[in-house]
Short mmCIF file of C-alpha atoms in Angstrom, two decimals:
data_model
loop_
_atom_site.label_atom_id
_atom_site.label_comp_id
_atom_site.label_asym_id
_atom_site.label_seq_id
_atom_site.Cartn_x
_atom_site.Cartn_y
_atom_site.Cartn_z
CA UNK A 471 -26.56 -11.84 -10.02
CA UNK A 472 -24.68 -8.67 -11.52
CA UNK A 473 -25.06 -5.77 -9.01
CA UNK A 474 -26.25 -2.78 -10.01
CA UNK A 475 -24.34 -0.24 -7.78
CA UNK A 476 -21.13 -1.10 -9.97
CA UNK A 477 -21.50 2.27 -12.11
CA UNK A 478 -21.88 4.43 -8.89
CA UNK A 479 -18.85 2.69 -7.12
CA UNK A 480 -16.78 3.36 -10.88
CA UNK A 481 -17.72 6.49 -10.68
CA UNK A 482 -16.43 6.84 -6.89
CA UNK A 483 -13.03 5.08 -7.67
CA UNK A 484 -12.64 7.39 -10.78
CA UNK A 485 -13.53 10.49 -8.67
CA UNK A 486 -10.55 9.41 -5.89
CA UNK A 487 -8.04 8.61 -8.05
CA UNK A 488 -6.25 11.85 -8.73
CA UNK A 489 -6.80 11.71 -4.52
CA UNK A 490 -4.38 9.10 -4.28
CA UNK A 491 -1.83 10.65 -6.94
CA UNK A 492 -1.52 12.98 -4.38
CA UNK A 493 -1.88 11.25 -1.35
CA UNK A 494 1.35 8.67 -1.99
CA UNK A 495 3.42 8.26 -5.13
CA UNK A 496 2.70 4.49 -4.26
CA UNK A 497 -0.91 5.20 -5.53
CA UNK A 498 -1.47 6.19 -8.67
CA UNK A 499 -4.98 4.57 -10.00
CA UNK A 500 -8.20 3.29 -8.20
CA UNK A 501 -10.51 2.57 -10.91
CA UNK A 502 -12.66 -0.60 -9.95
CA UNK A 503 -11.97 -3.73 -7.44
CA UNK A 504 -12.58 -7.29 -8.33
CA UNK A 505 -15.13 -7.26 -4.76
CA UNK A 506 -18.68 -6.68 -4.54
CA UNK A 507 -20.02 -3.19 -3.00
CA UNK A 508 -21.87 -4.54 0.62
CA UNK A 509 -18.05 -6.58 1.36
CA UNK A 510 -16.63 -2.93 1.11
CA UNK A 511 -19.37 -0.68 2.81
CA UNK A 512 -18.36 -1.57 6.34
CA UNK A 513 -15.16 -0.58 6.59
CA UNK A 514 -14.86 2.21 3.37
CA UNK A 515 -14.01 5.26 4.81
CA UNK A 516 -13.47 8.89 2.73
CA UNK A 517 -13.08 12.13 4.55
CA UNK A 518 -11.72 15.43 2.72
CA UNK A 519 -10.31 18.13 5.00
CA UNK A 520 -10.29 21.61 2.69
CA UNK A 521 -7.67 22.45 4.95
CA UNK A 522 -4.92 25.18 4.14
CA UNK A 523 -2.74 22.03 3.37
CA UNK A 524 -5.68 20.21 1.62
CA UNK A 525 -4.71 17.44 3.68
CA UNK A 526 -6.53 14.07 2.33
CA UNK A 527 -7.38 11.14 4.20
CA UNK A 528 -8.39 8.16 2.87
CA UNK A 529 -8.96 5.05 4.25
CA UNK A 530 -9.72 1.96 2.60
CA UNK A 531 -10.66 -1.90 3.70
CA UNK A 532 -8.07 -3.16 0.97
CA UNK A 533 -4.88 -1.41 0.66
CA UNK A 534 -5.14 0.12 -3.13
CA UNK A 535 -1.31 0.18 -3.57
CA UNK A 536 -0.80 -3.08 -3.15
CA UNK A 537 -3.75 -3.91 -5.20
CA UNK A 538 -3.64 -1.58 -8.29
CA UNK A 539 0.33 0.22 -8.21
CA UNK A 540 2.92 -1.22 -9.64
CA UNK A 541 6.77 -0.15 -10.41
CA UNK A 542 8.41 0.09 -13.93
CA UNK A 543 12.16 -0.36 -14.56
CA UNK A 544 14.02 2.04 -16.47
CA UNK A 545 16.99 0.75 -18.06
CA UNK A 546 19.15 3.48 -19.90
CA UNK A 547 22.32 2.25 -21.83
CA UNK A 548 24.84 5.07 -23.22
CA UNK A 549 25.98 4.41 -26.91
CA UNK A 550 29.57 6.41 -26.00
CA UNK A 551 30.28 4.88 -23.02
CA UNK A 552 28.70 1.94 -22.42
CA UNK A 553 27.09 2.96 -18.76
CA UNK A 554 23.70 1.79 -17.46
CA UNK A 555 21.13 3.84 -15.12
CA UNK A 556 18.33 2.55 -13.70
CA UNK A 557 15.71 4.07 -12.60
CA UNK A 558 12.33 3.23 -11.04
CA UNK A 559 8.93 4.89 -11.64
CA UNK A 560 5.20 3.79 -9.73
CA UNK A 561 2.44 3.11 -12.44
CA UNK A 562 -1.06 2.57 -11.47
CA UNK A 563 -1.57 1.75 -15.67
CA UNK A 564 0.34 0.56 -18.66
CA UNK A 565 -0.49 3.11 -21.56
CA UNK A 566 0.19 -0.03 -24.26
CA UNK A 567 1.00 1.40 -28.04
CA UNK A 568 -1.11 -0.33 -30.68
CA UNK A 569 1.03 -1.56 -33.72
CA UNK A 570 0.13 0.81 -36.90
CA UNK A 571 -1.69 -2.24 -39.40
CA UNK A 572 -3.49 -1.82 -42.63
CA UNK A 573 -7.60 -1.70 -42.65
CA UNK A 574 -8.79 -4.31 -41.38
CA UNK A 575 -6.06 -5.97 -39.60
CA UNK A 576 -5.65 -7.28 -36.01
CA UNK A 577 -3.20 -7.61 -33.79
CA UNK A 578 -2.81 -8.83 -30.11
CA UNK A 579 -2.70 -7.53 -26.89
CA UNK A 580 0.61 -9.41 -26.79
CA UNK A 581 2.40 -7.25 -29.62
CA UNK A 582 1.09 -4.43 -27.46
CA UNK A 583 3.24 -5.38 -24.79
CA UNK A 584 6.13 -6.42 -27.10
CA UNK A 585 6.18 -3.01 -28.50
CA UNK A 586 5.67 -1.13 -25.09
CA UNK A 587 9.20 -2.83 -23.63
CA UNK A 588 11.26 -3.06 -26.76
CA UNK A 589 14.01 -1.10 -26.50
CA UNK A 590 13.96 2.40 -27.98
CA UNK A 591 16.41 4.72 -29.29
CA UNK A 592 16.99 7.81 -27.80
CA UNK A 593 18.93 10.76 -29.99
CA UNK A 594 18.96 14.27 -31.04
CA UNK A 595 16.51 16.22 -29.12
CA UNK A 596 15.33 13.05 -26.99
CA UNK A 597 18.75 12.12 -26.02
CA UNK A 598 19.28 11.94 -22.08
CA UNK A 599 22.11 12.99 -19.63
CA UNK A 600 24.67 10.25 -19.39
CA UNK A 601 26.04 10.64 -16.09
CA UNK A 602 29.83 9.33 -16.93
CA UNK A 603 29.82 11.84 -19.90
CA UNK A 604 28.02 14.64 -18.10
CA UNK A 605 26.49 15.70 -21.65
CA UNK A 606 23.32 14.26 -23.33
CA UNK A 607 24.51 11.13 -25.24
CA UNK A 608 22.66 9.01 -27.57
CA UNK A 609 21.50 6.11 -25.93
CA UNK A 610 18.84 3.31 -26.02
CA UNK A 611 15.85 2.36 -23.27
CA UNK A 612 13.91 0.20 -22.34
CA UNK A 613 11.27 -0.42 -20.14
CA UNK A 614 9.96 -3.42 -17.84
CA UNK A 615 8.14 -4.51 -14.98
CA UNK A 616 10.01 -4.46 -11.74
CA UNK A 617 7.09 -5.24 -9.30
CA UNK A 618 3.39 -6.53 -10.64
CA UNK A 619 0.53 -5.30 -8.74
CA UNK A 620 -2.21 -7.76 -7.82
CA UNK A 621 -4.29 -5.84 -10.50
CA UNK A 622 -2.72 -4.78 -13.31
CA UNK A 623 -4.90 -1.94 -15.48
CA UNK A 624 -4.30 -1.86 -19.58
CA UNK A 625 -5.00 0.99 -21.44
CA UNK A 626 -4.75 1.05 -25.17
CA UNK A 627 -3.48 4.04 -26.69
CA UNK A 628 -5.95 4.71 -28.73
CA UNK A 629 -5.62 8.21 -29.27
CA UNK A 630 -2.59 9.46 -31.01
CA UNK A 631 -1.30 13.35 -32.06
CA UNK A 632 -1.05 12.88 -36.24
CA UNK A 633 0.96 15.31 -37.80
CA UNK A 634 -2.43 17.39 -37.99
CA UNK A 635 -4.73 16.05 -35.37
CA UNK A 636 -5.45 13.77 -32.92
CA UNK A 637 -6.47 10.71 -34.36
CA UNK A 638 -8.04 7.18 -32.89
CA UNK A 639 -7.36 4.06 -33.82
CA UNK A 640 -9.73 1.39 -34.68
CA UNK A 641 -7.34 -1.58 -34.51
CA UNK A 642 -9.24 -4.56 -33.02
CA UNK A 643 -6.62 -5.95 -30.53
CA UNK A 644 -7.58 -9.16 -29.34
CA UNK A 645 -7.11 -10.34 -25.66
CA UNK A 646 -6.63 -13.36 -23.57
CA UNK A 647 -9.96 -13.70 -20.77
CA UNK A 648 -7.73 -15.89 -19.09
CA UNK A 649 -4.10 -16.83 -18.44
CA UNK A 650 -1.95 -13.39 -19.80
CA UNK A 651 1.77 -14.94 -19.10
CA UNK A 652 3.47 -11.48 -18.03
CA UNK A 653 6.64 -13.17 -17.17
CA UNK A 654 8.42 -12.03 -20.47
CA UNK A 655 8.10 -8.46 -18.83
CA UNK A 656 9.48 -8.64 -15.40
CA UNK A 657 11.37 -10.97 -13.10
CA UNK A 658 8.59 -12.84 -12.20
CA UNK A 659 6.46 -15.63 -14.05
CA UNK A 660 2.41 -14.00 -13.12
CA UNK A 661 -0.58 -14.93 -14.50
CA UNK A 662 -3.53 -12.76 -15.05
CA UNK A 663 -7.19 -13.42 -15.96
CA UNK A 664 -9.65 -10.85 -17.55
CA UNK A 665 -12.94 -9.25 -15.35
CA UNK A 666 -13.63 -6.17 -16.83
CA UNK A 667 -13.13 -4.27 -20.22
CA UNK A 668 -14.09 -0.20 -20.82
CA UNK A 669 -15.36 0.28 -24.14
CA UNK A 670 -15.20 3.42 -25.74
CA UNK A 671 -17.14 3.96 -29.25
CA UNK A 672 -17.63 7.19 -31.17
CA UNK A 673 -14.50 9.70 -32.33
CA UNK A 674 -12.16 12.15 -30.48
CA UNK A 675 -14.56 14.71 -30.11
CA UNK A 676 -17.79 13.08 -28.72
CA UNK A 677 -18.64 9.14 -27.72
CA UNK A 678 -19.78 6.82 -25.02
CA UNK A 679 -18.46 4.63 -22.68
CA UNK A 680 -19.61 1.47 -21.55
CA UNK A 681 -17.93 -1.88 -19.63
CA UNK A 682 -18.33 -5.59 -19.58
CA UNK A 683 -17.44 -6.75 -16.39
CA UNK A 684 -17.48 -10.85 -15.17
CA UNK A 685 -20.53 -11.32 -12.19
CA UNK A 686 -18.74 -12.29 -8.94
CA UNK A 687 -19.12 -15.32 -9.02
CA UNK A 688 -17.33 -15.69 -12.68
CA UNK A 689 -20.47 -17.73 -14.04
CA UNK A 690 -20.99 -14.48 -16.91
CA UNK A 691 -20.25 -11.46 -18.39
CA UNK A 692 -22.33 -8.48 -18.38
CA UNK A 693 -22.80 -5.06 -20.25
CA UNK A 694 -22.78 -2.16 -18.37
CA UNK A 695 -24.69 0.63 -20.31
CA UNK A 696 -25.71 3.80 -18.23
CA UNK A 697 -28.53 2.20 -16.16
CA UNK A 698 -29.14 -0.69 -18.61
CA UNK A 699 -27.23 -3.68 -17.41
CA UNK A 700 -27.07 -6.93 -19.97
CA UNK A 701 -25.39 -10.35 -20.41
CA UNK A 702 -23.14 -10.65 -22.62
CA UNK A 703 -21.24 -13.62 -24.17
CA UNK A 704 -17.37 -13.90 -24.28
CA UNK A 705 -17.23 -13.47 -28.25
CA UNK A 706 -18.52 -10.16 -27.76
CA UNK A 707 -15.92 -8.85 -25.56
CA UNK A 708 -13.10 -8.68 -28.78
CA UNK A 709 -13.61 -5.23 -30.12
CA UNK A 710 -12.32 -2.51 -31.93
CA UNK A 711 -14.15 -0.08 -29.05
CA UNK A 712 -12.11 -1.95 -26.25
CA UNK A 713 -10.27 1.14 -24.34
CA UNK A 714 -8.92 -0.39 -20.99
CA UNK A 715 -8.73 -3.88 -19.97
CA UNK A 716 -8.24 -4.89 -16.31
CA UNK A 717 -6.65 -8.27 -15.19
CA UNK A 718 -6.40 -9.66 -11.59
CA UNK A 719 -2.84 -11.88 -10.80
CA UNK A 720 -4.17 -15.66 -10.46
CA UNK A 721 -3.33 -16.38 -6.87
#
């Protein structure tokens, strides 16, 4: 049975996240958690104390770090002198380009990630401080995963700055529901499977949000609309209106 307190607990977890920005730089994003609502009631615990020092104290049953923040590697290489930095940065989601294609055309969520860790070239007005030179150099980076959180949240960069406006792309980037091999991005071999998908349809300035999340006990899929909650069958989760996509590591 789907439960149908899952858009009021959403709208919880979106409400704390900026929260936990602040609260740790280990926790960056609490959108949704692969549990039902009564496992979590017991023990969930908010309290906000408007304090001078807006001190914030949240405790939860599961540790949200560990379950949604992860840590990206850094890797900068200086054309001139050949030295490496690394640095390391806490994500709570991977903002994924989408590869430009003509009308019509696909691509996967795979070239997403291909294109998000390539290495890019850094120059001109972009190029960084080389420590060795102690002037900005031109150099190349690149980006990967250094430690994989148990879930790991997508979002597709829809929305890009044009040279006029802000345009969004309807690219249909298909998805794996089960199985995503992220060992080609970090230093370990993980596998993730597919429960839930936002959806957002419409243009820049107005549109609508919905999700298709997989019932607890993974026996379907259903469409959360507003209050209207629907089953939904696997073809119908490849979209051009997929937004964010939210895999849990296989244990």
């Amino acid at each position: 049975m789907y439960n149908l307190t899952f858009p009021l607990f959403l709208s919880i977890c979106l409400f704390l996240s900026p929260l936990c920005l602040h609260l740790s730089a280990s926790i960056s994003l609490c959108l949704l958690l692969p549990v039902s609502i009564p496992s979590l009631s017991p023990s969930l615990s908010v309290s906000i104390s408007l304090s001078p020092s807006l001190s914030v104290s949240i405790s939860l049953c599961l540790c949200v770090s560990d379950l949604f923040s992860g840590q990206l590697r850094s890797s900068l290489h200086c054309s001139v002198c050949s030295h490496y930095s690394t640095c390391f940065d806490v994500f709570g989601d991977l903002s994924l380009p989408i590869p430009k294609r003509s009308a019509g055309g696909g691509v996967s969520l795979r070239e997403c990630l291909d294109l998000f860790s390539q290495e890019e070239k850094l120059d001109e007005d972009n190029a960084p401080m080389c420590e060795r030179c102690n002037r900005r150099t031109e150099s190349t980076k690149r980006l990967t995963i250094q430690r994989f959180p148990q879930v790991i949240v997508m979002h597709l960069n829809r929305f890009a700055l044009s040279r006029y406006a802000v345009c969004k792309s309807s690219v249909c980037v298909s998805f794996p529901l089960a199985g995503l091999d992220m060992g080609s991005y970090g230093p370990v071999d993980f596998l993730y499977d597919l429960y839930a998908v936002c959806n957002h349809s419409g243009t820049v300035n107005m549109g609508h949000y919905t999700a298709f999340c997989l019932d607890d006990d993974g026996s379907g899929w259903y469409c959360y609309n507003d209050s209207t909650v629907t089953p939904v069958s696997e073809n119908q989760l490849q979209s051009s209106q997929a937004y964010v996509l939210f895999y849990q590591r296989r244990k």
